[in-house]
Coordinates of C-alpha atoms and ligand atoms in Angstrom, one line a residue:
X1 CA 134.8 116.8 71.6
X2 CA 132.2 113.1 70.9
X3 CA 131.1 111.4 74.2
X4 CA 128.9 109.0 74.3
X5 CA 128.7 108.4 78.2
X6 CA 128.8 112.1 78.5
X7 CA 127.0 115.4 78.1
X8 CA 128.6 118.8 78.0
X9 CA 126.8 122.4 78.2
X10 CA 127.8 125.4 78.4
X11 CA 125.7 128.3 80.1
X12 CA 126.9 131.5 80.5
X13 CA 129.5 130.8 82.8
X14 CA 128.2 127.6 84.0
X15 CA 129.6 124.1 83.0
X16 CA 126.5 121.2 82.8
X17 CA 128.5 117.9 82.6
X18 CA 125.5 114.9 82.3
X19 CA 126.8 111.1 82.9
X20 CA 124.7 109.9 80.1
X21 CA 124.8 106.9 80.7
X22 CA 120.6 106.2 81.4
X23 CA 120.1 102.4 81.0
X24 CA 122.4 101.2 83.7
X25 CA 121.4 104.0 85.4
X26 CA 124.7 105.9 84.1
X27 CA 126.9 103.1 85.8
X28 CA 130.9 103.8 85.5
X29 CA 133.1 101.8 83.6
X30 CA 136.3 102.4 81.9
X31 CA 134.7 103.6 79.3
X32 CA 133.1 105.5 80.9
X33 CA 136.1 106.5 83.4
X34 CA 138.0 107.4 79.5
X35 CA 135.3 109.5 78.3
X36 CA 135.6 111.8 81.9
X37 CA 139.2 111.6 82.0
X38 CA 138.7 113.5 78.6
X39 CA 136.3 116.4 79.5
X40 CA 138.4 117.1 82.7
X41 CA 142.6 117.7 80.9
X42 CA 140.1 119.7 78.3
X43 CA 141.9 122.7 80.1
X44 CA 140.4 125.2 77.0
X45 CA 136.9 124.5 78.0
X46 CA 137.6 124.5 81.6
X47 CA 139.3 127.3 82.3
X48 CA 136.1 129.4 79.7
X49 CA 133.9 127.8 82.9
X50 CA 133.5 129.2 86.3
X51 CA 131.5 126.5 88.0
X52 CA 131.2 123.0 87.2
X53 CA 127.6 121.5 87.7
X54 CA 127.5 117.5 87.2
X55 CA 125.0 115.6 87.3
X56 CA 123.0 112.2 85.7
X57 CA 120.6 111.9 83.1
X58 CA 117.4 109.7 83.7
X59 CA 116.4 108.0 87.9
X60 CA 120.1 108.6 89.0
X61 CA 123.0 110.6 89.1
X62 CA 125.1 107.1 89.0
X63 CA 124.4 104.1 90.6
X64 CA 128.2 102.7 90.9
X65 CA 130.6 101.0 89.4
X66 CA 129.0 99.0 86.4
X67 CA 128.6 95.5 88.6
X68 CA 128.5 93.3 85.6
X69 CA 132.1 95.3 84.2
X70 CA 133.2 93.6 87.3
X71 CA 132.0 90.2 87.6
X72 CA 134.8 88.8 85.6
X73 CA 137.7 91.3 87.3
X74 CA 140.5 89.2 88.3
X75 CA 142.6 91.2 91.1
X76 CA 145.2 93.6 89.2
X77 CA 142.0 94.6 86.8
X78 CA 140.3 95.4 89.8
X79 CA 142.4 97.5 91.3
X80 CA 143.5 99.2 87.8
X81 CA 140.0 99.8 88.1
X82 CA 139.6 101.6 91.4
X83 CA 143.1 103.2 90.4
X84 CA 141.6 104.7 87.1
X85 CA 138.6 106.0 89.6
X86 CA 140.4 108.0 91.9
X87 CA 142.3 109.5 89.5
X88 CA 139.9 110.5 87.4
X89 CA 137.8 111.7 90.9
X90 CA 141.2 113.0 91.9
X91 CA 141.1 115.3 88.5
X92 CA 137.9 116.6 89.9
X93 CA 138.4 117.5 93.4
X94 CA 141.9 119.5 92.0
X95 CA 140.0 121.1 89.5
X96 CA 140.7 125.3 90.3
X97 CA 137.2 125.6 89.4
X98 CA 133.9 125.7 92.2
X99 CA 131.8 121.4 90.8
X100 CA 128.8 121.0 92.4
X101 CA 127.1 117.6 92.6
X102 CA 123.0 117.7 91.2
X103 CA 121.8 114.7 92.8
X104 CA 119.4 114.3 90.2
X105 CA 118.1 110.6 91.5
X106 CA 120.8 107.8 92.9
X107 CA 123.7 108.1 94.3
X108 CA 125.4 104.3 95.5
X109 CA 128.8 103.2 95.2
X110 CA 131.2 104.8 93.5
X111 CA 128.4 107.5 92.3
X112 CA 128.3 108.5 96.1
X113 CA 132.5 108.3 95.5
X114 CA 131.9 110.7 92.4
X115 CA 129.6 113.1 94.7
X116 CA 132.2 113.3 97.4
X117 CA 135.1 114.7 94.9
X118 CA 133.1 117.3 94.1
X119 CA 132.9 120.4 96.1
X120 CA 129.3 120.8 97.6
X121 CA 126.7 118.1 97.4
X122 CA 122.6 119.4 95.8
X123 CA 120.1 116.2 96.5
X124 CA 116.2 116.0 95.1
X125 CA 113.9 115.1 97.9
X126 CA 113.6 111.9 96.5
X127 CA 116.9 111.0 96.0
X128 CA 118.5 107.5 98.1
X129 CA 122.3 108.3 98.5
X130 CA 124.9 105.2 99.8
X131 CA 127.2 102.7 100.5
X132 CA 125.8 99.2 99.6
X133 CA 129.1 97.3 98.5
X134 CA 129.5 95.6 101.5
X135 CA 126.4 93.9 100.4
X136 CA 128.0 93.0 97.3
X137 CA 131.2 91.3 99.3
X138 CA 133.3 94.8 98.5
X139 CA 134.0 97.7 100.2
X140 CA 134.1 100.9 97.9
X141 CA 137.2 101.9 96.1
X142 CA 137.5 105.0 94.6
X143 CA 138.3 106.7 97.8
X144 CA 134.7 106.7 99.6
X145 CA 136.6 105.1 103.1
X146 CA 138.3 107.9 102.8
X147 CA 136.4 111.1 101.2
X148 CA 133.2 110.2 103.3
X149 CA 135.1 110.1 106.6
X150 CA 137.1 113.7 105.9
X151 CA 133.6 114.6 105.3
X152 CA 130.9 113.3 107.6
X153 CA 133.7 111.7 110.4
X154 CA 134.0 108.5 111.0
X155 CA 131.2 107.1 113.1
X156 CA 128.1 109.2 110.0
X157 CA 130.6 107.4 107.8
X158 CA 130.4 103.4 108.9
X159 CA 126.8 104.0 109.3
X160 CA 126.9 104.7 105.8
X161 CA 129.7 102.0 105.2
X162 CA 128.0 99.9 107.5
X163 CA 124.5 99.2 107.1
X164 CA 125.4 99.3 103.3
X165 CA 121.3 100.7 103.4
X166 CA 121.4 103.9 101.7
X167 CA 119.7 106.8 103.1
X168 CA 117.2 109.7 101.8
X169 CA 118.2 112.6 100.3
X170 CA 117.1 114.1 104.0
X171 CA 119.5 112.0 106.0
X172 CA 121.7 112.2 104.3
X173 CA 121.6 115.9 104.4
X174 CA 121.1 115.3 108.7
X175 CA 124.7 113.9 108.2
X176 CA 126.3 116.2 106.4
X177 CA 127.0 114.4 103.4
X178 CA 124.5 116.5 100.9
X179 CA 124.0 120.7 101.9
X180 CA 120.8 121.2 100.1
X181 CA 117.6 119.9 99.4
X182 CA 115.3 120.7 96.1
X183 CA 112.1 119.4 94.9
X184 CA 112.8 116.6 92.3
X185 CA 112.2 118.9 89.3
X186 CA 114.0 122.1 90.4
X187 CA 117.8 120.3 92.1
X188 CA 119.1 121.6 88.9
X189 CA 117.4 125.5 88.7
X190 CA 118.8 125.4 92.4
X191 CA 122.6 124.0 91.6
X192 CA 122.5 126.4 88.8
X193 CA 121.4 129.2 91.2
X194 CA 124.0 128.8 93.8
X195 CA 126.5 127.9 90.5
X196 CA 125.7 131.4 89.5
X197 CA 126.4 133.2 93.0
X198 CA 130.1 131.8 92.8
X199 CA 130.7 132.9 89.3
X200 CA 130.3 136.3 90.9
X201 CA 132.7 135.3 93.8
X202 CA 136.6 135.7 92.3
X203 CA 137.3 132.8 91.1
X204 CA 141.5 133.6 92.5
X205 CA 139.2 133.1 96.1
X206 CA 137.5 130.3 94.4
X207 CA 140.3 128.0 93.7
X208 CA 142.5 128.5 97.0
X209 CA 139.4 128.5 99.4
X210 CA 139.2 124.8 97.7
X211 CA 142.8 124.4 98.0
X212 CA 142.5 125.4 101.5
X213 CA 140.1 123.1 102.3
X214 CA 141.3 120.2 100.3
X215 CA 145.4 120.1 101.3
X216 CA 144.9 121.4 104.7
X217 CA 142.3 118.5 105.8
X218 CA 145.9 116.3 104.8
X219 CA 148.4 118.4 106.7
X220 CA 148.5 118.8 111.0
X221 CA 146.2 121.8 112.7
X222 CA 149.2 123.7 112.6
X223 CA 151.0 123.3 109.0
X224 CA 147.5 124.3 107.9
X225 CA 146.8 127.8 109.6
X226 CA 150.5 128.0 108.5
X227 CA 149.5 127.7 105.3
X228 CA 146.8 129.6 105.5
X229 CA 148.5 132.4 106.5
X230 CA 150.9 131.7 103.8
X231 CA 148.6 132.3 101.0
X232 CA 146.6 134.7 102.8
X233 CA 150.1 137.3 103.1
X234 CA 149.9 136.1 98.9
X235 CA 147.0 138.1 98.2
X236 CA 148.4 141.9 98.9
X237 CA 151.1 141.1 96.2
X238 CA 151.1 144.1 94.2
X239 CA 150.0 141.8 90.6
X240 CA 147.2 140.8 93.7
X241 CA 144.6 142.2 91.4
X242 CA 141.3 140.8 92.5
X243 CA 141.7 141.3 96.0
X244 CA 143.3 144.9 95.0
X245 CA 139.6 145.0 92.9
X246 CA 137.5 143.1 95.9
X247 CA 138.5 145.9 98.2
X248 CA 138.5 149.1 95.6
X249 CA 135.3 147.9 94.7
X250 CA 133.8 147.8 98.4
X251 CA 134.9 151.4 99.1
X252 CA 133.4 152.8 96.1
X253 CA 130.3 151.3 96.8
X254 CA 130.5 149.5 93.8
X255 CA 130.5 145.8 92.6
X256 CA 133.8 144.4 91.5
X257 CA 134.5 142.8 88.2
X258 CA 136.8 140.1 87.6
Ligands
HXC301 C1 125.9 97.8 86.6 C2 123.5 98.9 86.8 C3 123.8 99.3 87.9 C4 125.1 99.8 88.4 C5 121.7 99.5 87.8 N1 121.7 98.9 86.6 N2 122.9 99.7 88.4 N3 124.4 98.1 86.3 N4 125.9 98.5 87.7 N5 125.6 99.8 89.5 C6 121.6 98.3 85.5 C7 120.4 97.3 86.0 O1 120.9 96.1 86.5 C8 118.9 96.7 85.2 O2 119.7 96.9 83.8 C9 118.9 99.2 84.7 O3 120.4 100.3 85.4 C10 117.2 99.9 85.7 O4 118.8 99.2 86.9 P1 116.8 98.4 88.0 O5 117.6 97.7 89.1 O6 116.7 97.8 87.3 O7 116.2 99.8 88.4 P2 115.5 100.0 89.3 O8 114.4 98.6 90.0 O9 115.2 100.7 89.6 O10 117.0 99.8 90.8 C11 117.5 101.3 90.4 C12 118.8 100.3 92.1 C13 119.3 99.1 91.6 C14 118.1 100.3 93.2 C15 119.5 101.6 91.9 O11 119.9 99.4 89.9 C16 120.8 98.6 92.3 O12 121.1 98.6 93.3 N6 121.3 98.6 91.4 C17 123.1 98.5 92.3 C18 123.3 99.9 93.1 C19 125.0 99.4 94.1 O13 125.2 98.4 94.4 N7 126.1 99.7 93.5 C20 127.1 100.0 94.2 C21 128.2 98.8 93.0 S1 129.5 98.6 93.4 P3 118.6 95.7 82.7 O14 119.6 95.3 82.1 O15 118.2 94.6 83.8 O16 117.2 96.7 82.8 C22 130.5 100.2 93.5 C23 132.0 100.1 93.9 C24 132.4 101.2 93.8 O17 130.2 101.1 93.3 C25 134.4 101.2 93.6 C26 135.0 100.2 92.5 C27 136.0 100.4 92.7

């Protein structure tokens, strides 16, 4: 598949997806979303990897939605753009494999929202993260107003959204937006190390962990707990080979072979 704004590389069981529009700091427009969607719908590629790492080319991860493109938007166009972004970011959030955002530089506005749709975030110590929409008379529109408070609580989310200044990677780490910091030159390497570790775990368990966390956040804790017990029980069905292999391997003092 040929892309203008994306690059994809496979390293063993890990896929590296790079947003590649560095002249505009990888700003997101409809064409970028179209390509992202195309990539995410390519089942053959997704099924051939165990973990996806998303990063940006150049000095930015993604500096947000394309402000130039938004200048002439009508209300309908703006609504549609918000919906397109949401669909694509939900595709990321709903992938059955872990997705790691390797934040190499600016992750602002829609760029931070992209990172929030990933499962965990590794950031360069030099990166700046934030939701500056308030400076443009806008609000986050790719689900950031919803994903951020679910991740870091309403207070921290309001702080980031209402100040619109952005924070250093170290502050983002303290707030819980970022899970790991890395020296600028090692962001990808450290993300790949985490990806390798995850790729050695049970793919079925990873898929279920992701599902339980994401779906559970939308349910009452009672219903979410029931859903968890149900899935835990299902793991013990006869056809659940990974559970059998995992427990057998432990008892036989060997590595599991998924
Ligand atoms: C379009 C962008 C862009 C963006 C940068 N560029 N961000 N183009 N949309 N979001 C372009 C610049 O215009 C410039 O193009 C080139 O990228 C390099 O950027 P500079 O500003 O020259 O770089 P620098 O001085 O290093 O500043 C970096 C920066 C700044 C601090 C990240 O670019 C910036 O503040 N960008 C905007 C960040 C932002 O407000 N994002 C939120 C957008 S709203 P030229 O052609 O001049 O070289 C949003 C809403 C999401 O995301 C929801 C929608 C539904």
